[in-house]
Tab-separated table of C-alpha atoms in Angstrom:
chain	number	residue	atom	x	y	z
A	1	MET	CA	0.000	0.000	0.000
A	2	LYS	CA	1.453	3.304	-1.137
A	3	LYS	CA	0.269	6.881	-0.875
A	4	GLY	CA	-1.754	7.983	-3.852
A	5	ILE	CA	-2.414	4.458	-5.116
A	6	PRO	CA	-5.938	3.102	-4.635
A	7	PHE	CA	-6.189	-0.172	-2.651
A	8	GLU	CA	-8.149	-3.042	-4.135
A	9	TRP	CA	-9.307	-6.048	-2.107
A	10	ASP	CA	-8.904	-9.003	-4.446
A	11	GLN	CA	-9.174	-12.751	-4.041
A	12	ALA	CA	-5.550	-13.162	-2.935
A	13	CYS	CA	-6.068	-10.799	-0.021
A	14	SER	CA	-9.235	-12.667	0.912
A	15	ASN	CA	-7.399	-16.013	0.920
A	16	ALA	CA	-4.564	-14.623	3.075
A	17	PHE	CA	-7.062	-13.210	5.552
A	18	GLN	CA	-8.883	-16.538	5.809
A	19	SER	CA	-5.635	-18.452	6.406
A	20	ILE	CA	-4.663	-16.043	9.216
A	21	LYS	CA	-8.095	-16.499	10.815
A	22	SER	CA	-7.880	-20.294	10.648
A	23	TYR	CA	-4.374	-20.281	12.158
A	24	LEU	CA	-5.432	-18.042	15.040
A	25	MET	CA	-8.456	-20.237	15.696
A	26	LYS	CA	-6.325	-23.411	15.883
A	27	PRO	CA	-3.113	-22.579	17.754
A	28	PRO	CA	-0.588	-25.404	18.363
A	29	VAL	CA	-1.389	-26.854	21.815
A	30	LEU	CA	-0.344	-29.983	23.710
A	31	ALA	CA	-2.282	-33.032	22.620
A	32	ALA	CA	-3.590	-35.880	24.745
A	33	PRO	CA	-1.828	-39.237	24.373
A	34	ILE	CA	-3.489	-41.892	22.246
A	35	PRO	CA	-3.833	-45.235	24.083
A	36	ARG	CA	-1.885	-48.268	22.872
A	37	LYS	CA	0.458	-46.166	20.752
A	38	PRO	CA	4.204	-45.852	21.409
A	39	LEU	CA	5.704	-42.623	22.704
A	40	ILE	CA	8.725	-40.748	21.362
A	41	LEU	CA	11.095	-39.067	23.805
A	42	TYR	CA	13.615	-36.417	22.730
A	43	ILE	CA	16.284	-35.373	25.235
A	44	ALA	CA	18.884	-32.617	25.004
A	45	ALA	CA	21.654	-31.450	27.313
A	46	GLN	CA	23.200	-28.020	26.978
A	47	GLU	CA	26.049	-26.474	28.939
A	48	ARG	CA	23.866	-25.322	31.842
A	49	SER	CA	20.425	-26.864	31.256
A	50	VAL	CA	18.683	-30.090	30.278
A	51	GLY	CA	15.407	-30.536	28.440
A	52	ALA	CA	13.049	-33.199	27.130
A	53	LEU	CA	10.090	-33.432	24.751
A	54	LEU	CA	7.509	-36.226	24.814
A	55	ALA	CA	5.736	-36.715	21.479
A	56	GLN	CA	3.462	-39.204	19.715
A	57	GLU	CA	2.401	-39.820	16.125
A	58	ASN	CA	-1.248	-39.260	15.280
A	59	GLY	CA	-3.316	-40.897	12.582
A	60	GLU	CA	-1.863	-38.569	9.929
A	61	LYS	CA	1.718	-39.699	10.664
A	62	LYS	CA	2.494	-36.353	12.258
A	63	GLU	CA	4.044	-35.908	15.666
A	64	ASN	CA	2.027	-34.197	18.383
A	65	SER	CA	3.723	-32.741	21.441
A	66	LEU	CA	2.519	-34.207	24.730
A	67	TYR	CA	4.779	-32.640	27.359
A	68	TYR	CA	7.727	-30.256	27.655
A	69	LEU	CA	10.379	-30.388	30.363
A	70	SER	CA	13.439	-28.268	31.130
A	71	ARG	CA	15.443	-27.114	34.112
A	72	MET	CA	18.782	-25.544	35.029
A	73	MET	CA	21.614	-27.674	36.412
A	74	THR	CA	22.865	-27.468	39.976
A	75	PRO	CA	26.492	-26.404	40.654
A	76	ASN	CA	27.499	-30.039	41.164
A	77	GLU	CA	25.817	-31.135	37.929
A	78	LEU	CA	27.688	-28.472	35.946
A	79	LYS	CA	30.857	-30.529	36.500
A	80	TYR	CA	29.427	-33.552	34.643
A	81	SER	CA	30.891	-34.706	31.351
A	82	PRO	CA	28.693	-34.369	28.194
A	83	ILE	CA	27.594	-38.020	28.285
A	84	GLU	CA	26.738	-37.701	31.987
A	85	LYS	CA	24.658	-34.596	31.280
A	86	LEU	CA	22.749	-36.522	28.619
A	87	CYS	CA	22.113	-39.319	31.118
A	88	LEU	CA	20.939	-36.678	33.596
A	89	ALA	CA	18.379	-35.430	31.051
A	90	LEU	CA	17.110	-38.993	30.563
A	91	VAL	CA	16.777	-39.619	34.311
A	92	PHE	CA	15.062	-36.249	34.776
A	93	ALA	CA	12.514	-37.078	32.058
A	94	ILE	CA	11.818	-40.569	33.445
A	95	GLN	CA	11.262	-39.239	36.972
A	96	LYS	CA	8.856	-36.518	35.838
A	97	LEU	CA	6.987	-38.565	33.223
A	98	LYS	CA	6.883	-41.954	34.900
A	99	HIS	CA	3.057	-42.129	34.674
A	100	TYR	CA	3.333	-41.855	30.877
A	101	PHE	CA	5.943	-44.595	30.756
A	102	GLN	CA	3.858	-46.913	32.917
A	103	ALA	CA	0.714	-46.530	30.812
A	104	HIS	CA	2.242	-46.723	27.321
A	105	ILE	CA	4.632	-48.923	25.388
A	106	ILE	CA	8.168	-47.544	25.182
A	107	VAL	CA	9.888	-48.122	21.830
A	108	TYR	CA	13.565	-47.321	21.238
A	109	ILE	CA	14.168	-45.404	18.007
A	110	PRO	CA	17.807	-45.150	16.814
A	111	GLN	CA	19.187	-41.821	15.689
A	112	LYS	CA	19.108	-42.727	12.003
A	113	ALA	CA	15.352	-43.467	12.212
A	114	VAL	CA	14.366	-40.159	13.848
A	115	LYS	CA	12.223	-37.997	11.612
A	116	GLY	CA	14.152	-35.545	9.505
A	117	GLN	CA	11.927	-32.659	10.562
A	118	ALA	CA	12.916	-33.080	14.221
A	119	LEU	CA	16.605	-33.070	13.320
A	120	ALA	CA	16.132	-30.066	11.058
A	121	ASP	CA	14.360	-28.156	13.831
A	122	PHE	CA	17.106	-29.065	16.272
A	123	LEU	CA	19.834	-27.893	13.888
A	124	ALA	CA	17.895	-24.694	13.197
A	125	ASP	CA	17.717	-23.956	16.915
A	126	HIS	CA	21.480	-24.576	17.271
A	127	PRO	CA	23.134	-22.982	14.215
A	128	ILE	CA	26.846	-23.359	13.537
A	129	PRO	CA	28.751	-20.024	13.456
A	130	ASP	CA	29.949	-18.782	10.094
A	131	ASP	CA	33.599	-18.870	11.113
A	132	TRP	CA	33.351	-22.475	12.343
A	133	LYS	CA	35.650	-24.742	10.320
A	134	LEU	CA	34.309	-28.257	9.887
A	135	THR	CA	36.808	-31.085	10.359
A	136	ASP	CA	36.658	-34.878	10.256
A	137	GLU	CA	39.172	-35.267	13.121
A	138	LEU	CA	37.808	-36.051	16.546
A	139	PRO	CA	39.390	-34.225	19.499
A	140	ASP	CA	41.810	-36.379	21.487
A	141	GLU	CA	41.081	-39.371	19.284
A	142	ASP	CA	44.609	-40.711	19.838
A	143	ALA	CA	44.048	-40.734	23.606
A	144	MET	CA	41.071	-43.090	23.235
A	145	VAL	CA	43.123	-45.917	21.678
A	146	ILE	CA	44.938	-48.401	23.891
A	147	GLU	CA	47.707	-50.251	22.099
A	148	VAL	CA	48.317	-53.904	22.939
A	149	GLN	CA	52.062	-54.188	23.373
A	150	PRO	CA	53.893	-57.433	22.520
A	151	PRO	CA	55.503	-59.289	25.451
A	152	TRP	CA	59.059	-58.619	26.577
A	153	LYS	CA	61.896	-61.045	25.844
A	154	MET	CA	64.478	-62.158	28.388
A	155	TYR	CA	67.797	-63.885	27.613
A	156	PHE	CA	69.837	-65.330	30.486
A	157	ASP	CA	73.155	-67.134	30.878
A	158	GLY	CA	75.504	-68.123	33.707
A	159	SER	CA	79.231	-68.833	33.748
A	160	ALA	CA	81.408	-70.450	36.447
A	161	HIS	CA	85.054	-71.532	36.796
A	162	ARG	CA	87.624	-71.984	39.537
A	163	GLU	CA	88.133	-68.310	40.378
A	164	GLY	CA	84.506	-67.092	40.355
A	165	ALA	CA	81.083	-67.078	38.734
A	166	GLY	CA	78.892	-64.555	36.962
A	167	ALA	CA	75.428	-64.127	35.439
A	168	GLY	CA	74.091	-62.087	32.535
A	169	VAL	CA	70.501	-61.054	31.811
A	170	VAL	CA	69.256	-59.093	28.787
A	171	PHE	CA	65.708	-57.722	28.439
A	172	VAL	CA	64.279	-56.708	25.067
A	173	THR	CA	61.268	-54.442	25.540
A	174	SER	CA	58.185	-54.345	23.347
A	175	GLN	CA	59.656	-51.256	21.598
A	176	GLY	CA	62.897	-53.112	20.839
A	177	LYS	CA	65.020	-51.401	23.505
A	178	VAL	CA	67.793	-53.610	24.938
A	179	LEU	CA	68.417	-53.586	28.729
A	180	PRO	CA	71.584	-55.554	29.634
A	181	TYR	CA	72.490	-56.506	33.224
A	182	SER	CA	75.645	-58.207	34.500
A	183	PHE	CA	76.139	-59.744	37.964
A	184	THR	CA	79.104	-61.150	39.847
A	185	LEU	CA	78.080	-64.109	42.016
A	186	THR	CA	79.647	-63.822	45.453
A	187	GLN	CA	79.985	-67.590	46.015
A	188	HIS	CA	81.610	-70.423	44.119
A	189	CYS	CA	79.167	-72.711	42.355
A	190	THR	CA	78.759	-75.067	39.443
A	191	ASN	CA	77.772	-73.964	35.965
A	192	ASN	CA	74.191	-75.263	36.387
A	193	VAL	CA	73.749	-73.317	39.620
A	194	ALA	CA	75.047	-70.201	37.849
A	195	GLU	CA	72.441	-70.739	35.130
A	196	TYR	CA	69.689	-70.984	37.743
A	197	GLN	CA	71.067	-67.883	39.465
A	198	ALA	CA	70.859	-65.924	36.194
A	199	LEU	CA	67.314	-67.148	35.526
A	200	ILE	CA	66.079	-66.291	39.047
A	201	LEU	CA	67.725	-62.851	38.895
A	202	GLY	CA	65.910	-62.128	35.638
A	203	LEU	CA	62.573	-63.376	36.990
A	204	GLU	CA	62.872	-61.207	40.111
A	205	MET	CA	63.651	-58.139	37.987
A	206	ALA	CA	60.672	-58.918	35.730
A	207	ILE	CA	58.410	-59.072	38.817
A	208	ASP	CA	59.781	-55.741	40.036
A	209	MET	CA	59.121	-54.205	36.595
A	210	ARG	CA	55.592	-55.698	36.536
A	211	GLN	CA	56.143	-57.507	33.261
A	212	LEU	CA	53.507	-60.250	33.495
A	213	LYS	CA	53.972	-61.382	29.866
A	214	LEU	CA	57.479	-62.659	29.212
A	215	HIS	CA	59.265	-64.890	26.705
A	216	ILE	CA	62.390	-66.446	28.260
A	217	PHE	CA	65.304	-67.769	26.183
A	218	GLY	CA	68.351	-69.608	27.519
A	219	ASP	CA	71.166	-71.740	26.138
A	220	SER	CA	71.159	-74.203	29.084
A	221	GLU	CA	69.314	-77.242	27.827
A	222	LEU	CA	69.261	-78.766	31.328
A	223	VAL	CA	67.598	-75.779	33.037
A	224	ILE	CA	65.020	-75.166	30.286
A	225	ASN	CA	63.970	-78.821	30.027
A	226	GLN	CA	63.773	-79.207	33.822
A	227	LEU	CA	61.418	-76.236	34.053
A	228	LEU	CA	59.359	-77.540	31.125
A	229	GLY	CA	59.092	-80.945	32.809
A	230	SER	CA	61.035	-82.895	30.172
A	231	TYR	CA	63.997	-83.603	32.496
A	232	GLU	CA	63.878	-84.772	36.082
A	233	VAL	CA	65.715	-82.824	38.799
A	234	LYS	CA	68.037	-85.430	40.287
A	235	LYS	CA	70.687	-83.331	42.059
A	236	PRO	CA	69.558	-82.139	45.492
A	237	GLU	CA	71.494	-78.819	45.238
A	238	LEU	CA	69.376	-77.874	42.197
A	239	ARG	CA	66.003	-78.753	43.764
A	240	ARG	CA	65.706	-75.519	45.795
A	241	TYR	CA	66.558	-73.372	42.775
A	242	TYR	CA	64.089	-75.310	40.627
A	243	ASP	CA	61.241	-74.886	43.146
A	244	TYR	CA	61.959	-71.184	43.598
A	245	ALA	CA	62.083	-70.579	39.817
A	246	GLN	CA	58.767	-72.392	39.352
A	247	LYS	CA	57.220	-70.229	42.082
A	248	LEU	CA	58.415	-67.031	40.383
A	249	ILE	CA	57.075	-68.214	37.030
A	250	GLY	CA	53.740	-68.937	38.696
A	251	TRP	CA	53.640	-65.385	40.068
A	252	LEU	CA	54.237	-63.921	36.619
A	253	GLY	CA	51.577	-66.079	35.004
A	254	ASN	CA	52.041	-65.734	31.235
A	255	VAL	CA	55.605	-67.012	30.713
A	256	THR	CA	57.032	-69.125	27.903
A	257	LEU	CA	60.407	-70.915	27.976
A	258	GLN	CA	62.499	-71.743	24.920
A	259	HIS	CA	65.974	-73.179	24.456
A	260	VAL	CA	68.266	-71.339	22.028
A	261	PRO	CA	71.752	-72.328	20.803
A	262	ARG	CA	74.712	-70.599	22.407
A	263	LYS	CA	75.507	-68.688	19.219
A	264	GLU	CA	72.098	-66.947	19.480
A	265	ASN	CA	72.753	-66.054	23.132
A	266	LYS	CA	76.098	-64.306	22.627
A	267	LYS	CA	75.264	-61.117	24.493
A	268	ASP	CA	74.279	-62.910	27.713
A	269	ASP	CA	77.208	-65.287	27.430
A	270	THR	CA	79.561	-62.312	27.099
A	271	LEU	CA	78.054	-60.577	30.126
A	272	ALA	CA	78.267	-63.697	32.284
A	273	THR	CA	81.842	-64.391	31.232
A	274	LEU	CA	82.821	-60.770	31.854
A	275	ALA	CA	81.314	-60.827	35.350
A	276	SER	CA	83.035	-64.086	36.256
A	277	THR	CA	86.480	-62.986	34.999
A	278	LEU	CA	86.306	-59.783	37.055
A	279	THR	CA	86.858	-61.887	40.189
A	280	LEU	CA	90.301	-62.998	38.966
A	281	PRO	CA	93.203	-61.528	40.982
A	282	GLY	CA	95.142	-58.713	39.338
A	283	GLN	CA	92.189	-57.558	37.239
A	284	LYS	CA	91.175	-53.886	37.249
A	285	GLN	CA	88.120	-53.205	39.428
A	286	ILE	CA	84.957	-52.376	37.439
A	287	THR	CA	81.606	-51.513	39.043
A	288	ILE	CA	79.298	-54.482	38.477
A	289	CYS	CA	76.424	-55.607	40.708
A	290	GLN	CA	77.297	-58.364	43.158
A	291	LYS	CA	74.478	-60.765	43.891
A	292	TRP	CA	73.734	-64.207	45.254
A	293	ILE	CA	70.260	-65.717	45.343
A	294	VAL	CA	69.371	-67.832	48.379
A	295	PRO	CA	66.107	-69.630	47.548
A	296	PRO	CA	63.717	-70.152	50.472
A	297	ASP	CA	63.813	-73.501	52.206
A	298	GLU	CA	60.468	-75.274	52.278
A	299	ASN	CA	61.457	-77.152	55.464
A	300	GLU	CA	62.104	-74.054	57.605
A	301	ASP	CA	59.717	-73.285	60.436
A	302	GLU	CA	56.733	-70.976	60.080
A	303	GLU	CA	58.232	-68.292	62.331
A	304	SER	CA	61.266	-67.851	60.062
A	305	LYS	CA	59.017	-67.638	57.007
A	306	LEU	CA	56.853	-65.020	58.717
A	307	GLU	CA	59.889	-62.929	59.656
A	308	ARG	CA	61.117	-63.020	56.069
A	309	LEU	CA	57.698	-62.053	54.706
A	310	VAL	CA	57.375	-59.182	57.179
A	311	ALA	CA	60.856	-57.901	56.270
A	312	VAL	CA	60.017	-58.007	52.565
A	313	ALA	CA	56.629	-56.316	53.120
A	314	GLU	CA	58.241	-53.479	55.036
A	315	ALA	CA	60.865	-52.899	52.351
A	316	VAL	CA	58.546	-52.863	49.315
A	317	LYS	CA	56.285	-49.856	48.672
A	318	VAL	CA	53.238	-50.543	46.541
A	319	ASP	CA	52.351	-47.805	44.056
A	320	TRP	CA	48.603	-47.118	44.013
A	321	ARG	CA	48.685	-46.728	40.220
A	322	GLN	CA	49.939	-50.260	39.622
A	323	THR	CA	46.741	-51.879	40.909
A	324	MET	CA	44.665	-49.845	38.464
A	325	ILE	CA	47.105	-50.528	35.592
A	326	ASP	CA	46.970	-54.278	36.274
A	327	TYR	CA	43.178	-54.206	36.062
A	328	LEU	CA	42.996	-52.015	32.936
A	329	CYS	CA	45.639	-53.958	30.990
A	330	TYR	CA	45.361	-57.527	32.296
A	331	GLY	CA	42.111	-57.699	34.276
A	332	ILE	CA	43.933	-58.571	37.511
A	333	LEU	CA	42.147	-57.665	40.753
A	334	PRO	CA	43.401	-57.809	44.359
A	335	GLU	CA	42.144	-60.513	46.711
A	336	ASP	CA	40.385	-58.094	49.069
A	337	PRO	CA	36.650	-58.009	48.127
A	338	ARG	CA	36.302	-54.343	49.106
A	339	ARG	CA	39.293	-53.376	46.970
A	340	LYS	CA	37.845	-55.355	44.050
A	341	THR	CA	34.573	-53.440	44.246
A	342	GLU	CA	36.352	-50.100	44.594
A	343	ILE	CA	38.632	-50.698	41.595
A	344	ARG	CA	35.762	-51.835	39.376
A	345	ARG	CA	33.764	-48.757	40.345
A	346	CYS	CA	36.603	-46.294	39.681
A	347	ALA	CA	38.119	-47.983	36.582
A	348	PRO	CA	35.844	-46.293	33.958
A	349	ARG	CA	37.352	-42.903	34.865
A	350	PHE	CA	40.944	-44.078	34.274
A	351	LEU	CA	42.885	-44.485	31.015
A	352	TYR	CA	46.286	-46.114	30.497
A	353	TYR	CA	48.040	-44.666	27.442
A	354	LYS	CA	51.741	-44.806	26.506
A	355	ASP	CA	52.919	-46.125	29.902
A	356	THR	CA	51.088	-43.304	31.729
A	357	LEU	CA	47.904	-43.518	33.798
A	358	TYR	CA	45.328	-40.747	33.391
A	359	ARG	CA	42.093	-39.963	35.252
A	360	ARG	CA	39.203	-38.281	33.487
A	361	SER	CA	37.872	-35.336	35.506
A	362	PHE	CA	34.231	-34.188	35.660
A	363	GLU	CA	34.976	-31.666	32.908
A	364	GLY	CA	36.324	-34.434	30.665
A	365	VAL	CA	39.969	-33.340	31.057
A	366	LEU	CA	42.598	-36.084	31.391
A	367	LEU	CA	44.636	-35.625	34.592
A	368	ARG	CA	48.005	-37.345	34.874
A	369	CYS	CA	48.204	-39.652	37.901
A	370	LEU	CA	51.238	-39.130	40.154
A	371	GLY	CA	53.052	-41.457	42.521
A	372	GLU	CA	54.197	-40.650	46.035
A	373	ASP	CA	57.510	-39.010	45.085
A	374	GLU	CA	56.019	-37.108	42.145
A	375	ALA	CA	53.156	-35.868	44.322
A	376	THR	CA	55.602	-34.528	46.916
A	377	GLN	CA	57.562	-32.727	44.198
A	378	ALA	CA	54.369	-31.252	42.717
A	379	MET	CA	53.238	-29.916	46.106
A	380	GLN	CA	56.679	-28.455	46.759
A	381	GLU	CA	56.792	-26.629	43.422
A	382	ALA	CA	53.190	-25.375	43.636
A	383	HIS	CA	53.434	-24.260	47.279
A	384	SER	CA	56.940	-22.869	47.698
A	385	GLY	CA	58.547	-23.083	44.253
A	386	VAL	CA	59.511	-20.287	41.879
A	387	CYS	CA	55.890	-19.299	41.269
A	388	GLY	CA	54.563	-20.591	44.597
A	389	SER	CA	52.649	-18.205	46.860
A	390	HIS	CA	52.409	-20.403	49.997
A	391	GLN	CA	48.712	-21.027	49.521
A	392	SER	CA	46.560	-22.842	52.019
A	393	GLY	CA	45.721	-26.529	51.717
A	394	PRO	CA	42.421	-26.283	49.760
A	395	LYS	CA	43.835	-23.663	47.380
A	396	LEU	CA	46.975	-25.765	46.865
A	397	HIS	CA	44.824	-28.780	45.965
A	398	PHE	CA	42.777	-26.726	43.490
A	399	HIS	CA	45.943	-25.264	41.940
A	400	ILE	CA	47.578	-28.689	41.401
A	401	LYS	CA	44.396	-30.147	39.943
A	402	ARG	CA	44.058	-27.201	37.572
A	403	MET	CA	47.628	-27.877	36.416
A	404	GLY	CA	46.501	-31.380	35.319
A	405	TYR	CA	47.670	-33.740	38.092
A	406	TYR	CA	45.846	-36.184	40.349
A	407	TRP	CA	46.366	-38.748	43.113
A	408	PRO	CA	43.677	-40.220	45.412
A	409	ILE	CA	44.576	-38.502	48.714
A	410	MET	CA	45.676	-35.170	47.264
A	411	VAL	CA	43.304	-33.130	49.484
A	412	LYS	CA	44.713	-34.645	52.689
A	413	ASP	CA	48.314	-34.395	51.444
A	414	CYS	CA	47.905	-30.734	50.481
A	415	LEU	CA	46.425	-29.871	53.876
A	416	ASP	CA	49.260	-31.670	55.693
A	417	TYR	CA	51.951	-30.114	53.500
A	418	ALA	CA	50.649	-26.564	53.985
A	419	ARG	CA	50.331	-27.163	57.728
A	420	ARG	CA	53.947	-28.376	58.022
A	421	CYS	CA	55.474	-25.542	55.965
A	422	LYS	CA	57.969	-23.671	58.201
A	423	ALA	CA	57.658	-20.377	56.321
A	424	CYS	CA	53.878	-20.452	56.727
A	425	GLN	CA	54.270	-21.122	60.451
A	426	PHE	CA	56.707	-18.219	60.900
A	427	HIS	CA	54.748	-15.634	58.910
A	428	ALA	CA	51.172	-16.727	59.628
A	429	ASN	CA	48.751	-14.507	61.506
A	430	PHE	CA	49.143	-14.724	65.278
A	431	ILE	CA	46.200	-15.994	67.248
A	432	HIS	CA	45.359	-13.333	69.846
A	433	GLN	CA	44.329	-15.721	72.569
A	434	PRO	CA	45.786	-15.872	76.114
A	435	PRO	CA	47.737	-18.989	77.027
A	436	GLU	CA	45.433	-19.703	80.003
A	437	MET	CA	42.026	-18.753	81.307
A	438	LEU	CA	41.649	-15.161	82.538
A	439	HIS	CA	40.513	-14.523	86.143
A	440	PRO	CA	38.563	-11.362	87.105
A	441	THR	CA	40.130	-9.088	89.775
A	442	VAL	CA	38.499	-6.524	92.115
A	443	ALA	CA	40.156	-3.102	92.253
A	444	SER	CA	40.905	-1.915	95.787
A	445	CYS	CA	39.523	1.456	96.914
A	446	HIS	CA	42.165	4.223	96.989
A	447	LEU	CA	40.128	6.583	99.210
A	448	MET	CA	40.696	6.492	102.937
A	449	LEU	CA	37.543	7.210	104.895
A	450	GLY	CA	38.108	9.272	108.091
A	451	ASP	CA	36.183	9.290	111.348
């Protein structure tokens, strides 16, 4: 309509007016559910809110809205990961709409079968910014892959002669790195005993390194066949070594033994020969580990065994991360039922990647797990290091966690560390409180009354 131009009411204007009237007379309202028809539930989780829509198809194959739900998240729920927020939306909808779920059939509809109009409306309500670059790479996709490493290999050999004995052990890691070790045996022995000494030394080191999968190679046909059961152990001096080696192999679990010719075991043979010749008089002193394995005697009394076990238990410190790594990689659980339940409950939040254990925080960030020594160093640097400001215990814990580190008792450790800091004790605020209870006193009168 313009000024100076006459307005004419034609048929098109009449049709537009009628369509507006019909739309205003039939506004979109919530429909009542149709009995014996399945329901459709849409859930959505945003950064600070969750929502749900309950719908149902009518006779015209169109979806009618039955109920809307939405609410803001609590401060604790804001720390949930995206998948946990989506689960929160589902639980919220089930709790509020349980009477609908009890009276109707619930049918699961996969994402590919959802109506295109619903997806189009959802995408229209959440547009992608113009400067957003689309990519096919998923964030942190390399951190979600756990590589299965091949087992380590161990080569052992022992050498003995009149002037001394030695043992050599070589580990080949799953990455192909070679770790050679050479030992001088402090007692005279036969060549077979030296072979057993080398084998037991290697097995003990494998247990210390937590290598449960191991392929063992040795050039001693007698030792390998005795452990495989092909040869019988006839000499009494070898029986104790044989029993102790079998016990160590049983502790490791997945161990294979194979005999190799001496020409394929040259490195171990050289190490054992070198260690044994270093005991000859007149030779130049070279730093090599001195060792002698005394296998436990099965006939000793129970008190001696208990003393030995107590001494070993006091000397060995168990890293809390190793229990979780054993479960994630090999499915091994401790014998304590409570510890089993605790590890199974906490395991989904942990990830073992490239020989490092991580814990997934509530925000979805991977926190590196620290041992006892690393945790002490982290607290020292964060509290009183170059950039440390001698913060209190709770602030120190929050600062370390924000830096990307975690250990189970970090709150308690941070409180204890801040409480024991000498600088904080010297420069802290003084407590203005008397050392003992105050007693009231009555002031004497200074006026002398005359007669």
